[in-house]
Amino acid sequence: MNRTDALDMVRESISSVIPDADVTALAPDDAFREVLDMDSLDFLSFVEVLSERSGIRIEDEDTPRLTTLSGSADFLVTRTQ
């Protein structure tokens, strides 16, 4: 998976959990949980959706890397290489 595909997957996963979120306005290093007022259940759903879409098992200890678009994309790219 390349970085562009990973960023798209992260944005799509956020949008599936928070349909009215303006993911196009997110900067790569924005903490999207804070910017989008994502509560813990929304974040858990995001992690589950991202795991399902990517086919990557995401452990609890991986979640601190999934707080920004950039960090999430880097995580996906690294795990798929």
Tab-separated table of N, CA, C and O in Angstrom:
chain	number	residue	atom	x	y	z
A	1	MET	N	0.844	-1.168	0.000
A	1	MET	CA	0.000	0.000	0.000
A	1	MET	C	0.894	1.237	0.000
A	1	MET	O	1.835	1.319	0.784
A	2	ASN	N	0.594	2.188	-0.886
A	2	ASN	CA	1.384	3.417	-0.877
A	2	ASN	C	0.729	4.443	0.055
A	2	ASN	O	-0.386	4.248	0.546
A	3	ARG	N	1.436	5.537	0.278
A	3	ARG	CA	0.970	6.537	1.249
A	3	ARG	C	-0.352	7.185	0.831
A	3	ARG	O	-1.215	7.424	1.676
A	4	THR	N	-0.526	7.454	-0.449
A	4	THR	CA	-1.774	8.061	-0.920
A	4	THR	C	-2.955	7.135	-0.668
A	4	THR	O	-4.011	7.574	-0.182
A	5	ASP	N	-2.794	5.858	-0.973
A	5	ASP	CA	-3.862	4.891	-0.716
A	5	ASP	C	-4.150	4.797	0.784
A	5	ASP	O	-5.308	4.678	1.199
A	6	ALA	N	-3.091	4.840	1.581
A	6	ALA	CA	-3.258	4.750	3.031
A	6	ALA	C	-4.016	5.971	3.561
A	6	ALA	O	-4.932	5.831	4.377
A	7	LEU	N	-3.665	7.163	3.080
A	7	LEU	CA	-4.371	8.373	3.513
A	7	LEU	C	-5.844	8.316	3.125
A	7	LEU	O	-6.724	8.677	3.915
A	8	ASP	N	-6.112	7.858	1.908
A	8	ASP	CA	-7.505	7.720	1.465
A	8	ASP	C	-8.262	6.744	2.359
A	8	ASP	O	-9.416	6.989	2.727
A	9	MET	N	-7.628	5.628	2.699
A	9	MET	CA	-8.280	4.623	3.541
A	9	MET	C	-8.575	5.174	4.932
A	9	MET	O	-9.643	4.921	5.495
A	10	VAL	N	-7.654	5.948	5.467
A	10	VAL	CA	-7.871	6.546	6.789
A	10	VAL	C	-9.035	7.543	6.722
A	10	VAL	O	-9.943	7.513	7.565
A	11	ARG	N	-9.032	8.399	5.705
A	11	ARG	CA	-10.127	9.374	5.567
A	11	ARG	C	-11.482	8.667	5.400
A	11	ARG	O	-12.474	9.056	6.015
A	12	GLU	N	-11.509	7.627	4.567
A	12	GLU	CA	-12.758	6.889	4.349
A	12	GLU	C	-13.220	6.199	5.628
A	12	GLU	O	-14.420	6.133	5.906
A	13	SER	N	-12.288	5.707	6.410
A	13	SER	CA	-12.639	5.034	7.668
A	13	SER	C	-13.215	6.030	8.666
A	13	SER	O	-14.191	5.730	9.354
A	14	ILE	N	-12.617	7.215	8.731
A	14	ILE	CA	-13.159	8.251	9.613
A	14	ILE	C	-14.563	8.631	9.148
A	14	ILE	O	-15.490	8.731	9.952
A	15	SER	N	-14.731	8.813	7.853
A	15	SER	CA	-16.039	9.213	7.312
A	15	SER	C	-17.109	8.158	7.551
A	15	SER	O	-18.285	8.494	7.720
A	16	SER	N	-16.730	6.902	7.582
A	16	SER	CA	-17.733	5.859	7.817
A	16	SER	C	-18.206	5.875	9.268
A	16	SER	O	-19.328	5.483	9.561
A	17	VAL	N	-17.353	6.346	10.173
A	17	VAL	CA	-17.715	6.413	11.591
A	17	VAL	C	-18.419	7.724	11.915
A	17	VAL	O	-19.379	7.764	12.677
A	18	ILE	N	-17.938	8.813	11.313
A	18	ILE	CA	-18.519	10.148	11.520
A	18	ILE	C	-18.862	10.702	10.137
A	18	ILE	O	-18.065	11.410	9.522
A	19	PRO	N	-20.049	10.348	9.631
A	19	PRO	CA	-20.403	10.712	8.252
A	19	PRO	C	-20.365	12.202	7.936
A	19	PRO	O	-20.084	12.588	6.799
A	20	ASP	N	-20.624	13.051	8.918
A	20	ASP	CA	-20.637	14.488	8.627
A	20	ASP	C	-19.283	15.156	8.866
A	20	ASP	O	-19.173	16.380	8.762
A	21	ALA	N	-18.255	14.378	9.152
A	21	ALA	CA	-16.921	14.929	9.377
A	21	ALA	C	-16.335	15.452	8.066
A	21	ALA	O	-16.441	14.792	7.027
A	22	ASP	N	-15.740	16.624	8.129
A	22	ASP	CA	-15.088	17.203	6.953
A	22	ASP	C	-13.618	16.764	6.966
A	22	ASP	O	-12.745	17.496	7.422
A	23	VAL	N	-13.368	15.564	6.475
A	23	VAL	CA	-12.011	15.019	6.517
A	23	VAL	C	-11.071	15.732	5.553
A	23	VAL	O	-9.859	15.660	5.715
A	24	THR	N	-11.635	16.450	4.574
A	24	THR	CA	-10.778	17.177	3.636
A	24	THR	C	-10.130	18.383	4.312
A	24	THR	O	-9.119	18.880	3.836
A	25	ALA	N	-10.714	18.834	5.413
A	25	ALA	CA	-10.163	19.986	6.129
A	25	ALA	C	-9.078	19.598	7.120
A	25	ALA	O	-8.417	20.469	7.684
A	26	LEU	N	-8.890	18.302	7.342
A	26	LEU	CA	-7.873	17.851	8.294
A	26	LEU	C	-6.481	17.994	7.701
A	26	LEU	O	-6.223	17.558	6.582
A	27	ALA	N	-5.584	18.585	8.485
A	27	ALA	CA	-4.179	18.632	8.100
A	27	ALA	C	-3.542	17.294	8.487
A	27	ALA	O	-4.034	16.609	9.389
A	28	PRO	N	-2.466	16.922	7.824
A	28	PRO	CA	-1.856	15.615	8.094
A	28	PRO	C	-1.499	15.369	9.555
A	28	PRO	O	-1.579	14.244	10.031
A	29	ASP	N	-1.119	16.415	10.267
A	29	ASP	CA	-0.701	16.229	11.655
A	29	ASP	C	-1.728	16.712	12.675
A	29	ASP	O	-1.421	16.790	13.866
A	30	ASP	N	-2.935	17.010	12.232
A	30	ASP	CA	-4.014	17.340	13.177
A	30	ASP	C	-4.369	16.106	14.000
A	30	ASP	O	-4.473	14.999	13.456
A	31	ALA	N	-4.574	16.300	15.276
A	31	ALA	CA	-5.064	15.208	16.130
A	31	ALA	C	-6.566	15.088	15.861
A	31	ALA	O	-7.372	15.805	16.437
A	32	PHE	N	-6.932	14.189	14.962
A	32	PHE	CA	-8.316	14.196	14.471
A	32	PHE	C	-9.347	13.848	15.536
A	32	PHE	O	-10.495	14.245	15.429
A	33	ARG	N	-8.960	13.146	16.561
A	33	ARG	CA	-9.914	12.864	17.652
A	33	ARG	C	-10.375	14.166	18.287
A	33	ARG	O	-11.540	14.327	18.602
A	34	GLU	N	-9.451	15.078	18.475
A	34	GLU	CA	-9.793	16.365	19.078
A	34	GLU	C	-10.507	17.266	18.080
A	34	GLU	O	-11.519	17.881	18.398
A	35	VAL	N	-9.994	17.335	16.865
A	35	VAL	CA	-10.566	18.230	15.854
A	35	VAL	C	-12.007	17.835	15.522
A	35	VAL	O	-12.869	18.695	15.352
A	36	LEU	N	-12.269	16.539	15.476
A	36	LEU	CA	-13.602	16.054	15.090
A	36	LEU	C	-14.483	15.705	16.292
A	36	LEU	O	-15.573	15.166	16.113
A	37	ASP	N	-14.000	15.996	17.507
A	37	ASP	CA	-14.746	15.644	18.728
A	37	ASP	C	-15.123	14.166	18.737
A	37	ASP	O	-16.255	13.795	19.044
A	38	MET	N	-14.165	13.347	18.410
A	38	MET	CA	-14.372	11.900	18.327
A	38	MET	C	-14.294	11.322	19.753
A	38	MET	O	-13.272	11.456	20.416
A	39	ASP	N	-15.373	10.702	20.226
A	39	ASP	CA	-15.316	10.107	21.561
A	39	ASP	C	-14.652	8.719	21.473
A	39	ASP	O	-14.275	8.267	20.393
A	40	SER	N	-14.526	8.076	22.630
A	40	SER	CA	-13.792	6.806	22.661
A	40	SER	C	-14.481	5.724	21.839
A	40	SER	O	-13.810	4.891	21.218
A	41	LEU	N	-15.815	5.713	21.821
A	41	LEU	CA	-16.525	4.715	21.009
A	41	LEU	C	-16.322	4.974	19.517
A	41	LEU	O	-16.158	4.036	18.729
A	42	ASP	N	-16.348	6.244	19.127
A	42	ASP	CA	-16.076	6.585	17.723
A	42	ASP	C	-14.666	6.138	17.336
A	42	ASP	O	-14.459	5.582	16.255
A	43	PHE	N	-13.710	6.380	18.240
A	43	PHE	CA	-12.331	6.014	17.929
A	43	PHE	C	-12.180	4.500	17.826
A	43	PHE	O	-11.520	3.992	16.912
A	44	LEU	N	-12.829	3.766	18.723
A	44	LEU	CA	-12.793	2.307	18.663
A	44	LEU	C	-13.411	1.811	17.357
A	44	LEU	O	-12.871	0.917	16.706
A	45	SER	N	-14.507	2.422	16.953
A	45	SER	CA	-15.141	2.054	15.679
A	45	SER	C	-14.211	2.357	14.511
A	45	SER	O	-14.105	1.570	13.570
A	46	PHE	N	-13.549	3.505	14.569
A	46	PHE	CA	-12.584	3.864	13.520
A	46	PHE	C	-11.488	2.802	13.417
A	46	PHE	O	-11.154	2.350	12.321
A	47	VAL	N	-10.951	2.392	14.554
A	47	VAL	CA	-9.884	1.379	14.555
A	47	VAL	C	-10.399	0.061	13.960
A	47	VAL	O	-9.712	-0.578	13.159
A	48	GLU	N	-11.618	-0.322	14.315
A	48	GLU	CA	-12.196	-1.558	13.778
A	48	GLU	C	-12.404	-1.461	12.267
A	48	GLU	O	-12.094	-2.397	11.528
A	49	VAL	N	-12.932	-0.337	11.816
A	49	VAL	CA	-13.163	-0.151	10.375
A	49	VAL	C	-11.833	-0.152	9.623
A	49	VAL	O	-11.693	-0.802	8.579
A	50	LEU	N	-10.851	0.554	10.168
A	50	LEU	CA	-9.532	0.606	9.520
A	50	LEU	C	-8.911	-0.789	9.455
A	50	LEU	O	-8.333	-1.164	8.432
A	51	SER	N	-9.069	-1.558	10.500
A	51	SER	CA	-8.542	-2.921	10.530
A	51	SER	C	-9.239	-3.787	9.484
A	51	SER	O	-8.583	-4.542	8.745
A	52	GLU	N	-10.560	-3.688	9.406
A	52	GLU	CA	-11.320	-4.471	8.427
A	52	GLU	C	-10.932	-4.093	6.998
A	52	GLU	O	-10.723	-4.953	6.150
A	53	ARG	N	-10.864	-2.801	6.729
A	53	ARG	CA	-10.560	-2.349	5.358
A	53	ARG	C	-9.139	-2.696	4.929
A	53	ARG	O	-8.903	-3.018	3.773
A	54	SER	N	-8.211	-2.594	5.862
A	54	SER	CA	-6.806	-2.820	5.514
A	54	SER	C	-6.408	-4.288	5.612
A	54	SER	O	-5.415	-4.701	5.023
A	55	GLY	N	-7.185	-5.056	6.381
A	55	GLY	CA	-6.812	-6.449	6.602
A	55	GLY	C	-5.668	-6.587	7.597
A	55	GLY	O	-5.061	-7.652	7.704
A	56	ILE	N	-5.391	-5.513	8.316
A	56	ILE	CA	-4.298	-5.502	9.288
A	56	ILE	C	-4.886	-5.606	10.689
A	56	ILE	O	-5.804	-4.858	11.039
A	57	ARG	N	-4.361	-6.514	11.476
A	57	ARG	CA	-4.778	-6.617	12.871
A	57	ARG	C	-4.156	-5.455	13.639
A	57	ARG	O	-2.933	-5.281	13.630
A	58	ILE	N	-4.984	-4.660	14.285
A	58	ILE	CA	-4.508	-3.506	15.033
A	58	ILE	C	-4.675	-3.801	16.517
A	58	ILE	O	-5.788	-4.014	16.996
A	59	GLU	N	-3.559	-3.836	17.219
A	59	GLU	CA	-3.557	-4.131	18.652
A	59	GLU	C	-3.753	-2.832	19.447
A	59	GLU	O	-3.525	-1.738	18.935
A	60	ASP	N	-4.132	-2.975	20.717
A	60	ASP	CA	-4.322	-1.798	21.577
A	60	ASP	C	-3.076	-0.930	21.634
A	60	ASP	O	-3.164	0.296	21.627
A	61	GLU	N	-1.908	-1.569	21.675
A	61	GLU	CA	-0.670	-0.799	21.773
A	61	GLU	C	-0.344	-0.031	20.489
A	61	GLU	O	0.520	0.842	20.509
A	62	ASP	N	-1.039	-0.335	19.401
A	62	ASP	CA	-0.829	0.389	18.141
A	62	ASP	C	-1.628	1.695	18.082
A	62	ASP	O	-1.304	2.583	17.287
A	63	THR	N	-2.669	1.802	18.897
A	63	THR	CA	-3.592	2.942	18.754
A	63	THR	C	-2.963	4.316	18.971
A	63	THR	O	-3.427	5.271	18.338
A	64	PRO	N	-1.925	4.462	19.810
A	64	PRO	CA	-1.319	5.804	19.909
A	64	PRO	C	-0.736	6.300	18.585
A	64	PRO	O	-0.564	7.507	18.397
A	65	ARG	N	-0.450	5.401	17.660
A	65	ARG	CA	0.076	5.799	16.346
A	65	ARG	C	-1.036	6.238	15.397
A	65	ARG	O	-0.759	6.701	14.294
A	66	LEU	N	-2.289	6.059	15.820
A	66	LEU	CA	-3.426	6.316	14.935
A	66	LEU	C	-4.182	7.585	15.321
A	66	LEU	O	-5.399	7.650	15.201
A	67	THR	N	-3.465	8.600	15.747
A	67	THR	CA	-4.133	9.820	16.206
A	67	THR	C	-4.139	10.936	15.173
A	67	THR	O	-4.852	11.914	15.334
A	68	THR	N	-3.338	10.798	14.128
A	68	THR	CA	-3.304	11.795	13.051
A	68	THR	C	-3.418	11.072	11.712
A	68	THR	O	-3.179	9.853	11.629
A	69	LEU	N	-3.761	11.814	10.670
A	69	LEU	CA	-3.803	11.211	9.337
A	69	LEU	C	-2.433	10.670	8.964
A	69	LEU	O	-2.295	9.545	8.473
A	70	SER	N	-1.423	11.491	9.210
A	70	SER	CA	-0.061	11.117	8.856
A	70	SER	C	0.392	9.866	9.625
A	70	SER	O	0.931	8.929	9.034
A	71	GLY	N	0.174	9.859	10.925
A	71	GLY	CA	0.570	8.711	11.737
A	71	GLY	C	-0.167	7.447	11.347
A	71	GLY	O	0.427	6.357	11.274
A	72	SER	N	-1.457	7.580	11.054
A	72	SER	CA	-2.252	6.414	10.658
A	72	SER	C	-1.781	5.879	9.310
A	72	SER	O	-1.669	4.665	9.118
A	73	ALA	N	-1.520	6.790	8.370
A	73	ALA	CA	-1.040	6.368	7.055
A	73	ALA	C	0.326	5.691	7.162
A	73	ALA	O	0.561	4.651	6.538
A	74	ASP	N	1.210	6.268	7.957
A	74	ASP	CA	2.532	5.664	8.162
A	74	ASP	C	2.392	4.259	8.749
A	74	ASP	O	3.100	3.329	8.339
A	75	PHE	N	1.489	4.101	9.698
A	75	PHE	CA	1.247	2.800	10.307
A	75	PHE	C	0.818	1.780	9.245
A	75	PHE	O	1.354	0.669	9.176
A	76	LEU	N	-0.134	2.168	8.406
A	76	LEU	CA	-0.627	1.247	7.372
A	76	LEU	C	0.465	0.897	6.365
A	76	LEU	O	0.622	-0.270	5.993
A	77	VAL	N	1.203	1.909	5.927
A	77	VAL	CA	2.263	1.661	4.934
A	77	VAL	C	3.314	0.717	5.516
A	77	VAL	O	3.736	-0.233	4.857
A	78	THR	N	3.712	0.962	6.743
A	78	THR	CA	4.726	0.123	7.388
A	78	THR	C	4.233	-1.311	7.531
A	78	THR	O	4.979	-2.262	7.266
A	79	ARG	N	2.993	-1.468	7.935
A	79	ARG	CA	2.449	-2.826	8.164
A	79	ARG	C	2.186	-3.607	6.882
A	79	ARG	O	2.064	-4.831	6.934
A	80	THR	N	2.080	-2.908	5.752
A	80	THR	CA	1.794	-3.628	4.510
A	80	THR	C	3.039	-3.866	3.660
A	80	THR	O	2.936	-4.420	2.574
A	81	GLN	N	4.193	-3.444	4.165
A	81	GLN	CA	5.417	-3.661	3.380
A	81	GLN	C	6.054	-4.975	3.732
A	81	GLN	O	5.928	-5.520	4.755
